Structure formats: C-alpha cells, structure tokens
Amino acid sequence: MSASTDTHADHHPHITPLWVYFAVISTLLFLTVVTVAVAQVDLGEVMNLIVAMAVATVKASLVAFIFMHLLFDNKFYTYLLVASLVFLSVFITFCLFDTMRRHEVRPEVAKPIAVEADMYTELRAIAAEGHHAEHGDGEHADEDSHDGHGTEAGGAHAPAAAPASGDSAPAH
Amino acid sequence: MSASTNDTHGHHPRLAHHFFEMEQQHESAKLGMWLFLLTEILFFGGLFCFYGVYRALHPEMFIGASKMLDWRLGGLNTVVLLISSFTVAMSIRAIQQNKVKACAFHLTVTIVCAFVFLVVKYFEYTAKIEHGLLPGSAFSDTHFLAQHPEVKNPHIFFGIYFCMTGLHGFHVVCGIAYMAWLLYLTLKGRFDSQYYAPIEMGGLYWHLVDLIWIYLFPLLYLI
C-alpha cells in the first residue's frame, strides 16, 4: 500500500513496551488497596481528604501519562489537559471561597437544610415509633410542619436568632 | 477496500483526502478527542463542585450517609474499571502491531469488564431503592433514620450519589456501545497498523471514564 512516492506514509507510533503496561496496572491495583487502607486510618477530616485525593491523583497520572499515552505524545496534549484542570480548580476554589466565607459578609438565615428538610418530621416520627405505623396514617397534617421545628441546628452554620420567615411555607 | 475507480491512489485507503498523510490524520483525530475529553472533565467538574460545596457545608451528613455505601462493591468496581483500562490499552497496542485477533480479544474483555461494572452498579442501586435511600424528596428510609438519628438531611447525599454515579454509568453505557461497534469493525478488518484512530479515540474516552471513577470512589465510598 505504501510503495509509491511517499517517504513516510507509514508513521511509526511509539509502541509502549509490554512490561510498562503490566507495571502500571499492578501499581494501580496496589494503589487501590492503599486508597482503601489509608481511609481506615483517621488522620482528621482534612488530612484524610488530602491523602485520598493525593493517591487518586497518582493513579490518575499513571492512567493519563501511560495508558492515555501523554508521556509519549506531543506535549501540547498535556498542556491542554493541565489547562482544563486549572480551570476546574479555579471553578471549585472560587465557589468554595464564597461558600465558606459568605457568613462573614452578612448573617445567614437558617435555610431548611441547616434546620432539616420538612419531609423528615414524618419520617423521623415513623422511625421513632419503630415502624408501628404502617404507611398511610392518613392524618398528613401539613399545617403544623413549619413552625414547630425542633431546631436542633444540625449544621454549625445556622446562626441562632434568625427571623426565618419560612421560605418554603406554602400556606400563603 | 475503497470502491474508487482511481487506481493511482498511492496512499492508504483510509486516508481522507484533506489530510496530507496518515500521521497527520491520526494526530488531528487525537486533538479533537482530547478537546472533547476536556469538556467532559468540566462537565463532571460541575458535579464535583456541587459535591465540594455541600460537603464543606455539611461534613457530618456526608460521613453519616456514606456509611450506607458498600466500599467493597465500590472497590470491586474500581478494580474492574482499572483492568478494563489495561485491556483497552492492550487492544491499541495489538492493532499497532497489526494483530487484529489480539485487538479484538482485548476489546471483548474491555466490554465484558464494562458489563461487570454495570451489573455491580445494578445491585447497588436496587439495594438502595429497596431500602428507600433515594435522592431528594423520594428518600424514605426510616430504618436508616432510626439507626443514625444524628445525620441530618441524608437525601442530599443520595441526590449527589445518584447524580454522579448515574451520569458516570451513562458514560459507561455509551462506552460499551462504541466499543461494541469498534469490535464489529475490527472483526471486519477495517483497522490495521496504519489506521486505528477510532480505536485509540475510544480508548481515550474509556480511560477518562476510568479516571472519573478513580476520583468518585474515594469521595463517595471512603469518607
């Protein structure tokens, strides 16, 4: 097929040696074990997350550079990948800037999730009774479910005296 | 191969005419595929951002609700996907050496692994549904609430769980469809050591699916 005038119609791609592939898959499987093992050790929430993400990134790098061939290809593809990760980091980081600091700008009104979603009133009642009430109690008293919330303040971010004018109140 | 009447074609039948040579065609496809993969990264990135924000705001809810996920099934799925990544890389390596049968074999194993992944996911999902561990207002697992009264709003976690693994699972299904088509074409002799770009592009897609799961596993199952 190639004979004619072409100097190189055939391109000779880099064929990764077999042992490299075997080494990578072994390492990946080992790192999976590491991921699980390290999650059993309590290093504090932040450190656990950092370590887990670090191990995941090592695995991801192996897949990207060897299996996806980035190490042997034109560097431009690597730059592209890094660029997308940079943008992703900006996306998540800036969102978290806002999320973690917004309560410093103005006091947050306790949103339903911080208090707890309305639907749990009934569910927890059922749970408390230990499933005595088979479903279909009938008296789905909707009108009482908004004010008398035992505000156990599940989330640490709900400031106390917030005039929470029930945002989700369907009554009006 | 090509039913062209012009027999003086001095090039590979699969070289499209707007390309100078096979390598250029190949690299062109690769560039396009990588750009697509970047959009996929940002696509999932939105969900990861959602995860980040909600976990930062309600860490204890995540810890509590994630106890209902079985890390052994998640770990099994991780292993299965890693192996499928290996076999798809092997299939590309095979066709680079013109070994069509070996290529087809590895593609088949990849597809089988993908199906195993989906089957495990099926069992996970049905167990969740049975217990009522559902997203949003569909959440109805009073047993969980009785056992973990301190966990508030677990329906949020399961919303994230189903969204992320569901979207990922959908990508796996699309991957299976594409791989099956590749397998068919491989068996028909469409590819050789000069032309195998579709296989490599499918491989790149499949590796991305694996990459996403590599991050999903510790974030959802190993909190």
Tab-separated table of C-alpha atoms in Angstrom:
chain	number	residue	atom	x	y	z
A	1	MET	CA	0.000	0.000	0.000
A	2	SER	CA	2.797	2.456	0.719
A	3	ALA	CA	5.347	1.908	-2.035
A	4	SER	CA	4.945	4.871	-4.414
A	5	THR	CA	6.490	8.233	-3.725
A	6	ASP	CA	5.726	8.618	-0.056
A	7	THR	CA	8.760	8.949	2.055
A	8	HIS	CA	6.713	8.210	5.089
A	9	ALA	CA	3.119	7.335	4.615
A	10	ASP	CA	3.776	4.909	7.399
A	11	HIS	CA	4.081	6.614	10.689
A	12	HIS	CA	5.804	4.633	13.332
A	13	PRO	CA	3.975	5.304	16.512
A	14	HIS	CA	5.615	4.717	19.808
A	15	ILE	CA	4.553	1.286	20.948
A	16	THR	CA	4.680	1.086	24.683
A	17	PRO	CA	6.619	-1.917	25.905
A	18	LEU	CA	4.510	-4.647	27.417
A	19	TRP	CA	6.287	-4.579	30.750
A	20	VAL	CA	5.377	-0.927	31.185
A	21	TYR	CA	1.680	-1.717	30.868
A	22	PHE	CA	1.943	-4.577	33.311
A	23	ALA	CA	3.887	-2.449	35.764
A	24	VAL	CA	1.283	0.296	35.568
A	25	ILE	CA	-1.738	-1.926	36.100
A	26	SER	CA	-0.020	-3.618	39.044
A	27	THR	CA	0.757	-0.250	40.576
A	28	LEU	CA	-2.796	0.924	40.008
A	29	LEU	CA	-4.260	-2.115	41.720
A	30	PHE	CA	-1.818	-1.720	44.592
A	31	LEU	CA	-2.716	1.947	44.951
A	32	THR	CA	-6.394	0.993	45.089
A	33	VAL	CA	-5.613	-1.161	48.099
A	34	VAL	CA	-3.680	1.780	49.547
A	35	THR	CA	-6.670	4.048	48.983
A	36	VAL	CA	-8.919	1.776	50.998
A	37	ALA	CA	-6.327	1.093	53.684
A	38	VAL	CA	-5.477	4.719	54.259
A	39	ALA	CA	-9.154	5.576	54.587
A	40	GLN	CA	-9.385	3.340	57.626
A	41	VAL	CA	-6.801	5.417	59.470
A	42	ASP	CA	-8.196	8.546	60.999
A	43	LEU	CA	-5.914	11.468	60.245
A	44	GLY	CA	-8.506	14.107	60.779
A	45	GLU	CA	-11.025	15.023	58.174
A	46	VAL	CA	-8.890	17.416	56.184
A	47	MET	CA	-5.822	15.172	56.053
A	48	ASN	CA	-7.873	12.136	55.128
A	49	LEU	CA	-9.296	14.039	52.208
A	50	ILE	CA	-5.908	15.342	51.110
A	51	VAL	CA	-4.298	11.915	51.292
A	52	ALA	CA	-7.207	10.287	49.453
A	53	MET	CA	-7.029	12.881	46.695
A	54	ALA	CA	-3.264	12.576	46.505
A	55	VAL	CA	-3.442	8.817	45.988
A	56	ALA	CA	-6.233	9.276	43.446
A	57	THR	CA	-4.113	11.834	41.590
A	58	VAL	CA	-1.149	9.473	41.427
A	59	LYS	CA	-3.432	6.793	39.951
A	60	ALA	CA	-4.925	9.309	37.555
A	61	SER	CA	-1.473	10.417	36.458
A	62	LEU	CA	-0.453	6.863	35.704
A	63	VAL	CA	-3.563	6.347	33.598
A	64	ALA	CA	-3.149	9.681	31.821
A	65	PHE	CA	0.560	9.515	31.098
A	66	ILE	CA	0.975	5.840	30.277
A	67	PHE	CA	-2.378	4.389	29.259
A	68	MET	CA	-3.521	7.549	27.512
A	69	HIS	CA	-0.010	7.957	26.126
A	70	LEU	CA	0.511	11.577	27.135
A	71	LEU	CA	4.090	10.891	28.155
A	72	PHE	CA	4.998	9.782	24.654
A	73	ASP	CA	2.869	12.181	22.677
A	74	ASN	CA	3.242	15.781	21.647
A	75	LYS	CA	3.447	17.855	24.832
A	76	PHE	CA	0.618	20.009	23.605
A	77	TYR	CA	-1.937	17.433	24.704
A	78	THR	CA	-0.543	17.510	28.205
A	79	TYR	CA	-0.762	21.291	28.242
A	80	LEU	CA	-4.403	21.038	27.194
A	81	LEU	CA	-5.196	18.616	29.982
A	82	VAL	CA	-3.415	20.760	32.544
A	83	ALA	CA	-5.271	23.812	31.275
A	84	SER	CA	-8.634	22.149	31.846
A	85	LEU	CA	-7.583	21.100	35.334
A	86	VAL	CA	-6.511	24.659	36.064
A	87	PHE	CA	-9.909	25.927	35.037
A	88	LEU	CA	-11.611	23.232	37.070
A	89	SER	CA	-9.550	24.247	40.118
A	90	VAL	CA	-10.485	27.877	39.654
A	91	PHE	CA	-14.124	26.870	39.389
A	92	ILE	CA	-14.170	24.824	42.583
A	93	THR	CA	-11.837	27.052	44.583
A	94	PHE	CA	-13.706	30.257	43.925
A	95	CYS	CA	-17.017	28.599	44.662
A	96	LEU	CA	-15.603	27.465	47.966
A	97	PHE	CA	-14.272	30.970	48.711
A	98	ASP	CA	-17.818	32.154	48.547
A	99	THR	CA	-19.343	29.170	50.309
A	100	MET	CA	-17.026	29.166	53.271
A	101	ARG	CA	-16.930	32.903	53.808
A	102	ARG	CA	-20.348	34.152	52.937
A	103	HIS	CA	-21.496	34.103	56.523
A	104	GLU	CA	-18.874	36.730	57.276
A	105	VAL	CA	-20.464	39.126	54.847
A	106	ARG	CA	-23.899	39.029	56.349
A	107	PRO	CA	-25.636	36.709	58.736
A	108	GLU	CA	-27.123	33.717	57.073
A	109	VAL	CA	-30.759	32.948	57.503
A	110	ALA	CA	-31.194	29.350	58.507
A	111	LYS	CA	-32.140	27.566	55.365
A	112	PRO	CA	-34.242	24.447	55.552
A	113	ILE	CA	-31.273	22.144	55.039
A	114	ALA	CA	-29.492	23.608	58.054
A	115	VAL	CA	-32.523	23.034	60.178
A	116	GLU	CA	-33.655	19.951	58.351
A	117	ALA	CA	-35.948	19.440	55.452
A	118	ASP	CA	-39.641	19.403	56.238
A	119	MET	CA	-40.099	15.894	54.980
A	120	TYR	CA	-38.224	14.452	57.925
A	121	THR	CA	-40.852	15.356	60.502
A	122	GLU	CA	-42.980	12.461	59.449
A	123	LEU	CA	-40.138	10.141	58.583
A	124	ARG	CA	-38.490	10.566	61.953
A	125	ALA	CA	-41.821	10.071	63.688
A	126	ILE	CA	-42.206	6.778	61.899
A	127	ALA	CA	-38.637	5.846	62.725
A	128	ALA	CA	-39.160	6.687	66.367
A	129	GLU	CA	-42.250	4.553	66.628
A	130	GLY	CA	-40.196	1.709	65.307
A	131	HIS	CA	-42.321	1.103	62.278
A	132	HIS	CA	-45.520	0.644	64.266
A	133	ALA	CA	-47.336	2.957	61.921
A	134	GLU	CA	-47.552	1.064	58.667
A	135	HIS	CA	-47.623	3.624	55.871
A	136	GLY	CA	-50.771	5.582	55.173
A	137	ASP	CA	-51.511	7.213	58.501
A	138	GLY	CA	-53.963	9.461	56.797
A	139	GLU	CA	-53.584	12.469	59.002
A	140	HIS	CA	-50.884	14.173	56.942
A	141	ALA	CA	-51.318	17.345	58.948
A	142	ASP	CA	-49.450	19.737	56.729
A	143	GLU	CA	-50.286	22.881	58.537
A	144	ASP	CA	-48.180	22.149	61.571
A	145	SER	CA	-44.965	21.163	59.911
A	146	HIS	CA	-43.410	24.600	59.604
A	147	ASP	CA	-43.270	26.385	62.903
A	148	GLY	CA	-42.753	23.723	65.477
A	149	HIS	CA	-39.477	22.505	64.088
A	150	GLY	CA	-37.201	21.149	66.770
A	151	THR	CA	-34.348	23.284	65.570
A	152	GLU	CA	-31.576	21.011	66.604
A	153	ALA	CA	-29.296	23.109	64.429
A	154	GLY	CA	-27.682	20.199	62.682
A	155	GLY	CA	-25.364	22.418	60.676
A	156	ALA	CA	-22.909	24.596	62.525
A	157	HIS	CA	-23.654	27.437	60.150
A	158	ALA	CA	-27.136	28.292	61.281
A	159	PRO	CA	-26.921	31.400	63.389
A	160	ALA	CA	-29.289	31.402	66.316
A	161	ALA	CA	-31.681	34.301	66.250
A	162	ALA	CA	-32.631	34.346	62.634
A	163	PRO	CA	-36.087	35.518	61.725
A	164	ALA	CA	-36.574	32.605	59.408
A	165	SER	CA	-39.743	33.594	57.674
A	166	GLY	CA	-40.373	30.107	56.415
A	167	ASP	CA	-39.169	30.430	52.875
A	168	SER	CA	-40.878	27.270	51.786
A	169	ALA	CA	-44.164	27.838	53.528
A	170	PRO	CA	-46.931	27.028	51.092
A	171	ALA	CA	-49.546	28.409	53.419
A	172	HIS	CA	-49.537	31.776	51.719
B	1	MET	CA	-11.429	-1.623	0.027
B	2	SER	CA	-12.480	1.706	-1.405
B	3	ALA	CA	-14.593	1.315	-4.487
B	4	SER	CA	-12.776	4.182	-6.085
B	5	THR	CA	-12.180	3.999	-9.803
B	6	ASN	CA	-8.998	5.950	-9.400
B	7	ASP	CA	-6.453	3.223	-9.020
B	8	THR	CA	-3.472	5.517	-8.804
B	9	HIS	CA	-4.182	6.190	-5.162
B	10	GLY	CA	-0.782	5.921	-3.664
B	11	HIS	CA	-1.980	6.105	-0.161
B	12	HIS	CA	-3.743	4.105	2.475
B	13	PRO	CA	-7.411	3.635	1.559
B	14	ARG	CA	-8.452	5.091	4.895
B	15	LEU	CA	-6.553	8.346	4.405
B	16	ALA	CA	-9.099	11.077	3.910
B	17	HIS	CA	-8.163	13.422	1.107
B	18	HIS	CA	-7.977	16.595	3.103
B	19	PHE	CA	-5.051	15.136	5.033
B	20	PHE	CA	-1.501	15.007	3.849
B	21	GLU	CA	-0.537	11.749	5.472
B	22	MET	CA	-1.838	9.163	7.919
B	23	GLU	CA	0.059	10.513	10.850
B	24	GLN	CA	-1.415	13.944	10.396
B	25	GLN	CA	-4.878	12.430	10.183
B	26	HIS	CA	-4.244	10.485	13.329
B	27	GLU	CA	-2.948	13.448	15.284
B	28	SER	CA	-5.853	15.523	14.091
B	29	ALA	CA	-8.300	12.999	15.463
B	30	LYS	CA	-6.376	12.872	18.694
B	31	LEU	CA	-6.535	16.623	19.138
B	32	GLY	CA	-10.258	16.641	18.597
B	33	MET	CA	-10.737	13.795	21.038
B	34	TRP	CA	-8.663	15.471	23.737
B	35	LEU	CA	-10.655	18.658	23.375
B	36	PHE	CA	-13.807	16.634	23.841
B	37	LEU	CA	-12.337	14.953	26.916
B	38	LEU	CA	-11.606	18.367	28.387
B	39	THR	CA	-15.244	19.299	28.022
B	40	GLU	CA	-16.152	16.058	29.763
B	41	ILE	CA	-13.819	16.931	32.630
B	42	LEU	CA	-15.555	20.251	33.078
B	43	PHE	CA	-18.919	18.547	32.678
B	44	PHE	CA	-18.248	16.270	35.617
B	45	GLY	CA	-16.416	19.145	37.271
B	46	GLY	CA	-19.726	20.847	37.839
B	47	LEU	CA	-20.919	17.903	39.865
B	48	PHE	CA	-17.641	17.720	41.750
B	49	CYS	CA	-18.044	21.383	42.609
B	50	PHE	CA	-21.535	20.652	43.886
B	51	TYR	CA	-20.062	17.874	45.989
B	52	GLY	CA	-17.344	20.186	47.282
B	53	VAL	CA	-19.720	22.909	48.335
B	54	TYR	CA	-22.193	20.634	50.083
B	55	ARG	CA	-19.550	18.595	51.797
B	56	ALA	CA	-17.832	21.719	53.051
B	57	LEU	CA	-21.101	22.951	54.486
B	58	HIS	CA	-22.338	19.664	55.959
B	59	PRO	CA	-19.413	17.329	56.558
B	60	GLU	CA	-21.154	15.207	59.180
B	61	MET	CA	-24.054	14.498	56.853
B	62	PHE	CA	-21.686	13.130	54.249
B	63	ILE	CA	-19.862	10.953	56.740
B	64	GLY	CA	-23.058	9.546	58.128
B	65	ALA	CA	-24.880	8.925	54.869
B	66	SER	CA	-21.895	7.414	53.111
B	67	LYS	CA	-21.913	4.591	55.652
B	68	MET	CA	-24.762	3.139	53.649
B	69	LEU	CA	-22.490	2.660	50.656
B	70	ASP	CA	-20.584	-0.607	50.496
B	71	TRP	CA	-16.934	0.199	49.844
B	72	ARG	CA	-16.265	-3.375	48.832
B	73	LEU	CA	-18.622	-3.065	45.865
B	74	GLY	CA	-17.125	0.310	45.069
B	75	GLY	CA	-13.645	-1.167	45.329
B	76	LEU	CA	-14.615	-4.052	43.084
B	77	ASN	CA	-15.893	-1.615	40.504
B	78	THR	CA	-12.646	0.322	40.740
B	79	VAL	CA	-10.626	-2.821	40.092
B	80	VAL	CA	-12.879	-3.829	37.210
B	81	LEU	CA	-12.521	-0.445	35.536
B	82	LEU	CA	-8.756	-0.374	36.016
B	83	ILE	CA	-8.488	-3.770	34.370
B	84	SER	CA	-10.710	-2.604	31.516
B	85	SER	CA	-8.388	0.383	31.047
B	86	PHE	CA	-5.484	-2.019	30.838
B	87	THR	CA	-7.197	-4.207	28.269
B	88	VAL	CA	-8.234	-1.302	26.081
B	89	ALA	CA	-4.618	-0.068	26.093
B	90	MET	CA	-3.573	-3.608	25.160
B	91	SER	CA	-6.043	-3.644	22.286
B	92	ILE	CA	-4.499	-0.486	20.859
B	93	ARG	CA	-1.039	-1.933	21.298
B	94	ALA	CA	-2.150	-5.034	19.435
B	95	ILE	CA	-3.528	-3.196	16.420
B	96	GLN	CA	-0.396	-1.050	16.283
B	97	GLN	CA	1.374	-4.315	15.535
B	98	ASN	CA	-1.317	-5.408	13.086
B	99	LYS	CA	-2.507	-8.150	15.405
B	100	VAL	CA	-6.186	-7.955	14.605
B	101	LYS	CA	-7.259	-11.011	16.575
B	102	ALA	CA	-5.472	-9.892	19.725
B	103	CYS	CA	-7.034	-6.465	19.339
B	104	ALA	CA	-10.494	-7.965	19.078
B	105	PHE	CA	-9.823	-10.152	22.093
B	106	HIS	CA	-8.797	-7.250	24.285
B	107	LEU	CA	-11.723	-5.163	23.118
B	108	THR	CA	-14.025	-8.011	24.081
B	109	VAL	CA	-12.542	-8.254	27.557
B	110	THR	CA	-12.954	-4.496	27.928
B	111	ILE	CA	-16.621	-4.758	27.066
B	112	VAL	CA	-17.088	-7.655	29.462
B	113	CYS	CA	-15.467	-5.665	32.272
B	114	ALA	CA	-17.757	-2.752	31.496
B	115	PHE	CA	-20.763	-5.024	31.794
B	116	VAL	CA	-19.496	-6.372	35.106
B	117	PHE	CA	-19.275	-2.778	36.289
B	118	LEU	CA	-22.871	-2.153	35.309
B	119	VAL	CA	-24.063	-5.347	36.968
B	120	VAL	CA	-22.401	-4.381	40.248
B	121	LYS	CA	-23.960	-0.943	39.916
B	122	TYR	CA	-27.320	-2.586	39.340
B	123	PHE	CA	-27.067	-4.482	42.596
B	124	GLU	CA	-26.013	-1.358	44.435
B	125	TYR	CA	-28.860	0.669	43.035
B	126	THR	CA	-31.543	-1.917	43.682
B	127	ALA	CA	-30.376	-2.265	47.274
B	128	LYS	CA	-30.615	1.493	47.723
B	129	ILE	CA	-34.036	1.657	46.149
B	130	GLU	CA	-35.270	-1.209	48.260
B	131	HIS	CA	-34.168	0.496	51.438
B	132	GLY	CA	-35.562	3.809	50.392
B	133	LEU	CA	-32.195	5.537	50.251
B	134	LEU	CA	-33.293	7.751	47.432
B	135	PRO	CA	-32.434	11.273	46.346
B	136	GLY	CA	-34.445	14.308	47.224
B	137	SER	CA	-37.978	14.005	48.476
B	138	ALA	CA	-38.105	10.352	47.469
B	139	PHE	CA	-35.975	9.491	50.495
B	140	SER	CA	-37.913	7.178	52.765
B	141	ASP	CA	-35.501	5.026	54.716
B	142	THR	CA	-36.864	5.269	58.252
B	143	HIS	CA	-34.644	2.389	59.289
B	144	PHE	CA	-31.581	4.460	58.487
B	145	LEU	CA	-33.012	7.402	60.382
B	146	ALA	CA	-33.644	5.248	63.423
B	147	GLN	CA	-30.114	3.932	63.370
B	148	HIS	CA	-28.443	7.271	62.649
B	149	PRO	CA	-30.575	9.954	64.276
B	150	GLU	CA	-27.687	12.410	64.243
B	151	VAL	CA	-27.461	12.501	60.426
B	152	LYS	CA	-29.496	15.389	59.048
B	153	ASN	CA	-30.761	15.570	55.507
B	154	PRO	CA	-29.218	12.406	54.086
B	155	HIS	CA	-31.377	12.832	50.996
B	156	ILE	CA	-28.862	15.401	49.810
B	157	PHE	CA	-26.039	12.912	49.863
B	158	PHE	CA	-28.048	10.379	47.945
B	159	GLY	CA	-29.003	13.019	45.424
B	160	ILE	CA	-25.315	13.584	44.814
B	161	TYR	CA	-24.593	9.866	44.823
B	162	PHE	CA	-27.215	9.001	42.228
B	163	CYS	CA	-26.421	12.008	40.053
B	164	MET	CA	-22.702	11.400	39.920
B	165	THR	CA	-22.688	7.635	39.634
B	166	GLY	CA	-25.707	7.778	37.342
B	167	LEU	CA	-24.046	10.186	34.938
B	168	HIS	CA	-20.891	8.115	35.114
B	169	GLY	CA	-22.885	4.949	34.488
B	170	PHE	CA	-24.478	6.570	31.474
B	171	HIS	CA	-20.996	7.266	30.153
B	172	VAL	CA	-20.135	3.615	30.685
B	173	VAL	CA	-23.174	2.569	28.648
B	174	CYS	CA	-22.171	4.899	25.813
B	175	GLY	CA	-18.658	3.499	26.044
B	176	ILE	CA	-19.952	-0.041	25.709
B	177	ALA	CA	-21.944	0.888	22.625
B	178	TYR	CA	-18.917	2.483	20.989
B	179	MET	CA	-16.608	-0.373	21.941
B	180	ALA	CA	-19.058	-2.890	20.543
B	181	TRP	CA	-19.104	-1.019	17.272
B	182	LEU	CA	-15.295	-0.920	17.281
B	183	LEU	CA	-15.210	-4.637	17.913
B	184	TYR	CA	-17.504	-5.224	14.986
B	185	LEU	CA	-15.351	-3.113	12.685
B	186	THR	CA	-12.181	-4.773	13.934
B	187	LEU	CA	-13.563	-8.198	13.146
B	188	LYS	CA	-14.481	-6.958	9.686
B	189	GLY	CA	-10.865	-5.983	9.104
B	190	ARG	CA	-11.340	-2.248	8.999
B	191	PHE	CA	-8.253	-1.464	11.050
B	192	ASP	CA	-4.570	-2.079	10.626
B	193	SER	CA	-1.295	-0.775	11.972
B	194	GLN	CA	-1.626	2.378	9.885
B	195	TYR	CA	-5.242	3.116	10.588
B	196	TYR	CA	-6.583	2.539	14.058
B	197	ALA	CA	-7.532	6.022	15.146
B	198	PRO	CA	-11.118	5.158	16.117
B	199	ILE	CA	-9.827	2.510	18.486
B	200	GLU	CA	-7.364	4.873	20.081
B	201	MET	CA	-10.024	7.555	20.438
B	202	GLY	CA	-12.366	5.053	22.022
B	203	GLY	CA	-9.525	4.108	24.313
B	204	LEU	CA	-9.003	7.702	25.352
B	205	TYR	CA	-12.709	8.040	26.137
B	206	TRP	CA	-12.655	4.853	28.140
B	207	HIS	CA	-9.649	5.984	30.154
B	208	LEU	CA	-11.444	9.176	31.017
B	209	VAL	CA	-14.421	7.192	32.293
B	210	ASP	CA	-11.963	5.254	34.437
B	211	LEU	CA	-10.305	8.475	35.633
B	212	ILE	CA	-13.596	9.879	36.806
B	213	TRP	CA	-14.369	6.738	38.752
B	214	ILE	CA	-10.892	6.859	40.336
B	215	TYR	CA	-11.972	10.130	41.932
B	216	LEU	CA	-15.577	9.157	42.596
B	217	PHE	CA	-14.653	6.068	44.581
B	218	PRO	CA	-12.809	7.693	47.496
B	219	LEU	CA	-15.082	10.734	47.524
B	220	LEU	CA	-18.303	8.773	47.814
B	221	TYR	CA	-17.389	5.460	49.391
B	222	LEU	CA	-14.419	6.133	51.607
B	223	ILE	CA	-15.415	9.172	53.550
